[in-house]
Every structure is written in C-alpha cells, then in structure tokens.
Tab-separated table of C-alpha atoms in Angstrom:
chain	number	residue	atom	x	y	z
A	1	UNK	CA	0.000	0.000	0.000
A	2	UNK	CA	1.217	3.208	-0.661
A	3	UNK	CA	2.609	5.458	2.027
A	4	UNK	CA	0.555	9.049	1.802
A	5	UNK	CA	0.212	11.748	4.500
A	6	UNK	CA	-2.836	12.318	6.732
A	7	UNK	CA	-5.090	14.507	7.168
A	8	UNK	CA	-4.982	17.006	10.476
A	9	UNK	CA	-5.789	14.731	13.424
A	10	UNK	CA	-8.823	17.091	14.301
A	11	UNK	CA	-10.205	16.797	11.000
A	12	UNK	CA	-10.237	12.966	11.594
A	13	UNK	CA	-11.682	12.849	14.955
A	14	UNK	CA	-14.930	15.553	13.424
A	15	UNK	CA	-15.034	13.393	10.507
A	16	UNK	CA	-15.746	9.841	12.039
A	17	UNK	CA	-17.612	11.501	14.996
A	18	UNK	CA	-19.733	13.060	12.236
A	19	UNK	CA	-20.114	9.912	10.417
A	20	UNK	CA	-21.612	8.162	13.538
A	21	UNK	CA	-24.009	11.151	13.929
A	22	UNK	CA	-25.487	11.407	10.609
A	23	UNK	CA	-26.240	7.653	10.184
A	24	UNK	CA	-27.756	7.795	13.682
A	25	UNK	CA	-29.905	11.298	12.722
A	26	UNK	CA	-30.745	9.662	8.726
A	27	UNK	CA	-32.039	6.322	10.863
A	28	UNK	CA	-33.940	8.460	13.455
A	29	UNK	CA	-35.294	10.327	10.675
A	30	UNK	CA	-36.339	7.057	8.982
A	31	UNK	CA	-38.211	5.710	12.050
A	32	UNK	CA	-40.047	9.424	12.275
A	33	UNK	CA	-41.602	8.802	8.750
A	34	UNK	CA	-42.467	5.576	9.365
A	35	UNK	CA	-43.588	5.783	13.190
A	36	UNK	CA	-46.741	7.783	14.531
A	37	UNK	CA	-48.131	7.801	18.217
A	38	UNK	CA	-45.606	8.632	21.506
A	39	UNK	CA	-42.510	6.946	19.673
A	40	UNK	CA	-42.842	9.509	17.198
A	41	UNK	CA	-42.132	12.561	19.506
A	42	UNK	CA	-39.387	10.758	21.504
A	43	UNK	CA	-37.518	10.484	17.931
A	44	UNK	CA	-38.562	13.791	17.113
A	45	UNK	CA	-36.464	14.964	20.603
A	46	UNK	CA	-33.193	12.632	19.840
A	47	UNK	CA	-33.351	14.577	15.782
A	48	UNK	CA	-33.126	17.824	16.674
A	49	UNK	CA	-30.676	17.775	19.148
A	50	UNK	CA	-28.731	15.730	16.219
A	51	UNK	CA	-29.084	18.181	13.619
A	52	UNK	CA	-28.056	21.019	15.611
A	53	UNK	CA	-24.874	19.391	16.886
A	54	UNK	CA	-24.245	17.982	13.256
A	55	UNK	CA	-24.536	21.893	11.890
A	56	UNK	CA	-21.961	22.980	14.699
A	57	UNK	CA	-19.464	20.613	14.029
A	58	UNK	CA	-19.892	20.456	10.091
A	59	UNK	CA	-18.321	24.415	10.268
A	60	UNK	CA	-15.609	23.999	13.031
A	61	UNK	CA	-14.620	20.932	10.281
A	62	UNK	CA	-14.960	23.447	7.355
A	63	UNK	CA	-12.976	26.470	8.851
A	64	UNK	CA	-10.206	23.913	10.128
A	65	UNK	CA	-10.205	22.096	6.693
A	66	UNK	CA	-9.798	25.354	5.011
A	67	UNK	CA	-6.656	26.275	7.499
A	68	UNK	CA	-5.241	23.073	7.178
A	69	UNK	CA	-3.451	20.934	4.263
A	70	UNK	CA	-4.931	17.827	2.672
A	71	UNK	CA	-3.297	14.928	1.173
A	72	UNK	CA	-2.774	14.963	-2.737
A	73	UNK	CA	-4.921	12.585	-4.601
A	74	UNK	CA	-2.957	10.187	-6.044
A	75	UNK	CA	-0.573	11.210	-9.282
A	76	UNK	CA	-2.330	8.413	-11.512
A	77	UNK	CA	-6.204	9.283	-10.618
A	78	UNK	CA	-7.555	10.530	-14.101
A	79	UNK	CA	-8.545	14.850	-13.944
A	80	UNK	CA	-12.217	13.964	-13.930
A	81	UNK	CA	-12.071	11.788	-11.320
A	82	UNK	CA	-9.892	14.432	-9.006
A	83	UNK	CA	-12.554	17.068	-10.431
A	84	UNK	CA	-15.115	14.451	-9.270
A	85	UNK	CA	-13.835	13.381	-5.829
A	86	UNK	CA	-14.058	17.816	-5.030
A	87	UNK	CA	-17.166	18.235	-6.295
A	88	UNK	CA	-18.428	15.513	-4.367
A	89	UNK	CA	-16.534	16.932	-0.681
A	90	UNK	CA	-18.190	20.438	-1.993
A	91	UNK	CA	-21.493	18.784	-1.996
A	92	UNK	CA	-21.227	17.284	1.525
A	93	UNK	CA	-20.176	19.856	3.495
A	94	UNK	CA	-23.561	21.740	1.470
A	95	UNK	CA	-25.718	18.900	2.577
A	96	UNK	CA	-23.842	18.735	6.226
A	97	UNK	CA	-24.414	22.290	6.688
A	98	UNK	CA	-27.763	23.515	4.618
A	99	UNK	CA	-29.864	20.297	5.689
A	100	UNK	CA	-29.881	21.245	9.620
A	101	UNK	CA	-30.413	24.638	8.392
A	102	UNK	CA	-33.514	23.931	6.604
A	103	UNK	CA	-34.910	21.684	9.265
A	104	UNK	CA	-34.410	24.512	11.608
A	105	UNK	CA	-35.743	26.931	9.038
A	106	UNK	CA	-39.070	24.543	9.067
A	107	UNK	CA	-39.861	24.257	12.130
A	108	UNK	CA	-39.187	28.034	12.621
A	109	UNK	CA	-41.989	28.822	9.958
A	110	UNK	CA	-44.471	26.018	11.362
A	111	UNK	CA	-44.193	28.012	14.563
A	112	UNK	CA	-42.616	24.836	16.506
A	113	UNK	CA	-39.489	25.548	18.873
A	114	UNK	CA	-36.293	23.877	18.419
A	115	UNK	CA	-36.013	21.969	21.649
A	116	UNK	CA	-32.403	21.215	22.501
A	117	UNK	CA	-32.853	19.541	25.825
A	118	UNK	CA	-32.366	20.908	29.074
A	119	UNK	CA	-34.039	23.681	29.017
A	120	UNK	CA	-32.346	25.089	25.921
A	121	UNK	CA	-34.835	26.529	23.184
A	122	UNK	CA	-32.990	28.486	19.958
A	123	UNK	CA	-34.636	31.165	18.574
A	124	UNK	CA	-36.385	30.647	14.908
A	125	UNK	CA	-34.574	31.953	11.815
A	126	UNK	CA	-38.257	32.528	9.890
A	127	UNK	CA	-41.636	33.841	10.400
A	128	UNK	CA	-44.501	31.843	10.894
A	129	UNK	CA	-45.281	30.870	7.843
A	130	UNK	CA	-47.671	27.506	6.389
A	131	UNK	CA	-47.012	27.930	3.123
A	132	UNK	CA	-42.718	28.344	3.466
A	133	UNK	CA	-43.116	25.477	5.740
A	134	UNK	CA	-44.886	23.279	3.424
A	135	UNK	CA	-41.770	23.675	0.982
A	136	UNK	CA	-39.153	23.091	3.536
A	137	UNK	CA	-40.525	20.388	4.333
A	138	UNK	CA	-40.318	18.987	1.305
A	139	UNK	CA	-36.755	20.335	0.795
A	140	UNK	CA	-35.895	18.947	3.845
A	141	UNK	CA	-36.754	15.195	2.617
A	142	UNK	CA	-35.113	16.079	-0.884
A	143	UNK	CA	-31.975	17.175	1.425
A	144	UNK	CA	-31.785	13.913	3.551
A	145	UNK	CA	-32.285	11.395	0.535
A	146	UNK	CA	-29.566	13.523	-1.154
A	147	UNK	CA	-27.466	13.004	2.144
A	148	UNK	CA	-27.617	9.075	1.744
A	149	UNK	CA	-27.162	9.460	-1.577
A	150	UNK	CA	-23.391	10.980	-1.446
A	151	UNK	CA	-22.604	9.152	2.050
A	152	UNK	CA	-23.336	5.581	0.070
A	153	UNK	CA	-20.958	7.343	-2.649
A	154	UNK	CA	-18.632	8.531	-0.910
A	155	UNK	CA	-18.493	4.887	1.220
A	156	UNK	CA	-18.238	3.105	-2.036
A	157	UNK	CA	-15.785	5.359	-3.716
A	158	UNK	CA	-13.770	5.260	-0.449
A	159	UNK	CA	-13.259	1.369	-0.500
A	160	UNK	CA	-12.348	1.156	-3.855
A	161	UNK	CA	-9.497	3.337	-2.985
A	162	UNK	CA	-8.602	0.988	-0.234
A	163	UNK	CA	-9.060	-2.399	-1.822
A	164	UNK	CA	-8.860	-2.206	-5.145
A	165	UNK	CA	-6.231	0.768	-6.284
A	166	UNK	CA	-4.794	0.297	-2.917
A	167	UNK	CA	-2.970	4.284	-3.747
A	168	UNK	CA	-3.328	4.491	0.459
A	169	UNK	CA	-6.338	7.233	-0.021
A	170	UNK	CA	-8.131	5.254	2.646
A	171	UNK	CA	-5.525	5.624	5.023
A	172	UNK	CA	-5.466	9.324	4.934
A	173	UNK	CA	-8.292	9.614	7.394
A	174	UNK	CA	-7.315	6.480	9.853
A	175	UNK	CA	-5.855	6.561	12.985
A	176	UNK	CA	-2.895	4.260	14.583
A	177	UNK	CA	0.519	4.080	13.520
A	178	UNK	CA	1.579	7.011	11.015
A	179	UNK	CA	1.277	6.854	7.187
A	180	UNK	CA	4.365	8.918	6.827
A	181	UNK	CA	5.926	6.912	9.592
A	182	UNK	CA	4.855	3.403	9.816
A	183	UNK	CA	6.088	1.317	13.148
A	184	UNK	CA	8.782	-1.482	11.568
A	185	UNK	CA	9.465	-3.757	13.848
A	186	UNK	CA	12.643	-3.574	15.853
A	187	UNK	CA	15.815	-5.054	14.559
A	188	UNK	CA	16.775	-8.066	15.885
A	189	UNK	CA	20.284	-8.010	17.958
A	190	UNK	CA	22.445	-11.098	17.851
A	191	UNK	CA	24.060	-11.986	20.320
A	192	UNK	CA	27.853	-11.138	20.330
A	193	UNK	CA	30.309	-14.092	19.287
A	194	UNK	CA	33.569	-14.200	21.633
A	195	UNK	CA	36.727	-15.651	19.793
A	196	UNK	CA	37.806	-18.185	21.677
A	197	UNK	CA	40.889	-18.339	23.591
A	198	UNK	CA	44.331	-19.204	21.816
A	199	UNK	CA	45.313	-20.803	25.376
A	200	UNK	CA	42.779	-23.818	24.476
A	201	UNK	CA	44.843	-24.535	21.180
A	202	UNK	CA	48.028	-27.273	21.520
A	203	UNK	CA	50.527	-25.840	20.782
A	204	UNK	CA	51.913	-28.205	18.244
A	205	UNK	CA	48.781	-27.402	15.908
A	206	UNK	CA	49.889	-23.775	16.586
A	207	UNK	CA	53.128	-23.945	14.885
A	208	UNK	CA	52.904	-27.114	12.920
A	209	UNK	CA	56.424	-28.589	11.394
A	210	UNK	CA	55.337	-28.482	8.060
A	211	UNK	CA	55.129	-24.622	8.767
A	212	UNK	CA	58.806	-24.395	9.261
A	213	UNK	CA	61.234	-24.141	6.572
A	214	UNK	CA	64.275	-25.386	8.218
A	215	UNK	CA	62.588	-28.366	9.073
A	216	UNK	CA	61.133	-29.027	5.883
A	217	UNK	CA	64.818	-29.000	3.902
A	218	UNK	CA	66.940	-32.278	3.865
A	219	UNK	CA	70.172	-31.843	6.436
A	220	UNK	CA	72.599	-31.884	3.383
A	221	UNK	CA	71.010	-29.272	2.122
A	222	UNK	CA	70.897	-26.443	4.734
A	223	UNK	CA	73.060	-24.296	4.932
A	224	UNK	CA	75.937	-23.554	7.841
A	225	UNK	CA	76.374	-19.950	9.547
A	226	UNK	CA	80.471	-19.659	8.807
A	227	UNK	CA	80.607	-17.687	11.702
C-alpha cells in the first residue's frame, strides 16, 4: 500500500464523529416517517438535538479544513475523477451544513421551537409561515435522501481506494501508527560471538612442522652460519 500523508488529526476525529451522527440522525429520521403515536415525539427529541450538533461541528470541520493541508490525490487518478472526488466533498459539506439549516428553518416557519434539551430553546430563523413550511418540508426530505445518496458514494468510492487501487487514499483519514511513519518492527540483535581463547589450542597445531622451513629441507642441504 502506498505510504501518503494524513489529514490534520482534528479533522479525523470531526469526521468519524460526524459519520456516527449522521447515520444515527438519517435512521432516526427514517423511524419518524415511518412511526406515529408517543414513539414519534421521543424520535422527534433525539433529531433535533442531532441536527443542531451535526450543523456545529460540520463548520468547526470546514474552517479547520480550510486552514489546514490535505493529502494529494494520487498522481495516476484521471482529472475527472480528481474534479469528481471535489465536487463531491463540496457537496457534503452543502448537505452537512444547509440540511440542519432547513430543518431549523421549518420548524421556525411552522411556529414549533427547536427543543435542545435541558431547558435550551434556539430562537427561529423565519416567520410563521404555512405555506414556506410546506416547501421546507419537502426540501428537507429532498436534502436527507440527497445526504444518503453521497454518504453511500462517498463509502463506495472510499473502499475502492482501499481495496482495489490500494494508492493508500483510505488511510489518509485512519488513525494508529503514522502513514508517513509506519512502526517497523525492531531489529533483531544477535548476540555477540567471543573468539575463543588461543590458550585452548596445543601448541603443536599452533606452529605445525610443516610450517617451518628449516625443518622441511633435507640436512645436506641447509646451509651452515660460517661464523
């Protein structure tokens, strides 16, 4: 896999607390369609709460993504699909930010109060107003199916990158050791070889005879000091 820098460790932290929050809010919203009676209103007080925090954390993301640096795409990824893979960011952070906007913006002009929980009530952006909230509520469906639409994308897309080009794009937003830095495992150390003692070696395989040329020559043929 290919080694690729990360992006800021904040940015990772938003982005999978994010992704836990907007699958819980898009299934909470899916049980409020489908649900009616007292389970409906106990829903409706776990999705607001959920939107509102999603909003909040969608621009501290964006203003920290702006002042920080993200990893390159890979060199090999065709233009379109670079093109693609921005357009596709662009349209999230829309959907992370506009969608709790125009839930907010409904219930403001139905004349309901966003309810945070204890205690804490935020003001409405809009008037009272049937007919506006007849349309946002519509856009407000449109929004969320959109949502699912570019997390199931961008979950697909995502994988590919990881098990199939395998160009370490996945990595960039995991956690553990560091893609620029990866853990190798410490070298082994052998252990350190003593030579071994000349005092163990006899001393005629020290200095054997055949070593020596005096002994090696036949007696008529060395030669005598004349001194």
């Amino acid at each position: 896999m290919t080694m690729r820098m990360r992006f800021h460790l904040t940015i990772r932290l938003l982005h999978w607390t994010m992704a836990f929050l907007i699958i819980a809010m898009l299934f909470v919203g899916i049980g409020m369609v489908s649900t009616a009676g007292p389970a409906y209103a106990q829903l409706l007080t776990l999705h607001r709460p959920l939107g509102i925090a999603i909003l909040l954390l969608a621009c501290v993301r964006l203003a920290i993504r702006l002042a920080t640096l993200a990893p390159p795409l890979p060199d090999d990824l065709p233009r379109a699909q670079k093109l693609a893979a921005k357009g596709s960011h662009l349209l999230l952070y829309l959907a992370m930010i506009g969608m709790p906007l125009i839930g907010w913006a409904m219930l403001s002009a139905g004349g309901y109060p966003v309810t945070l929980g204890l205690g804490l009530t935020l003001p409405p952006i809009l008037p009272q107003n049937l007919g506006a909230f007849g349309m946002l509520r519509q856009a407000h469906t449109i929004a969320a199916v959109a949502l699912f639409g570019l997390i199931l994308g961008h979950l697909t897309i995502a994988l590919v990158h990881g098990f199939i080009r395998h160009d370490g794009v996945l990595s960039t937003m995991a956690f553990g050791p560091s893609a620029d830095h990866p853990q190798f495992p410490a070298p082994t150390i052998l252990p350190r070889l003593e030579p071994a003692s000349t005092d163990s070696i006899p001393i005629e395989h020290s200095f054997p005879a055949e070593t020596d040329p005096a002994i090696r020559l036949d007696p008529s043929e060395r030669q005598i000091d004349p001194t």
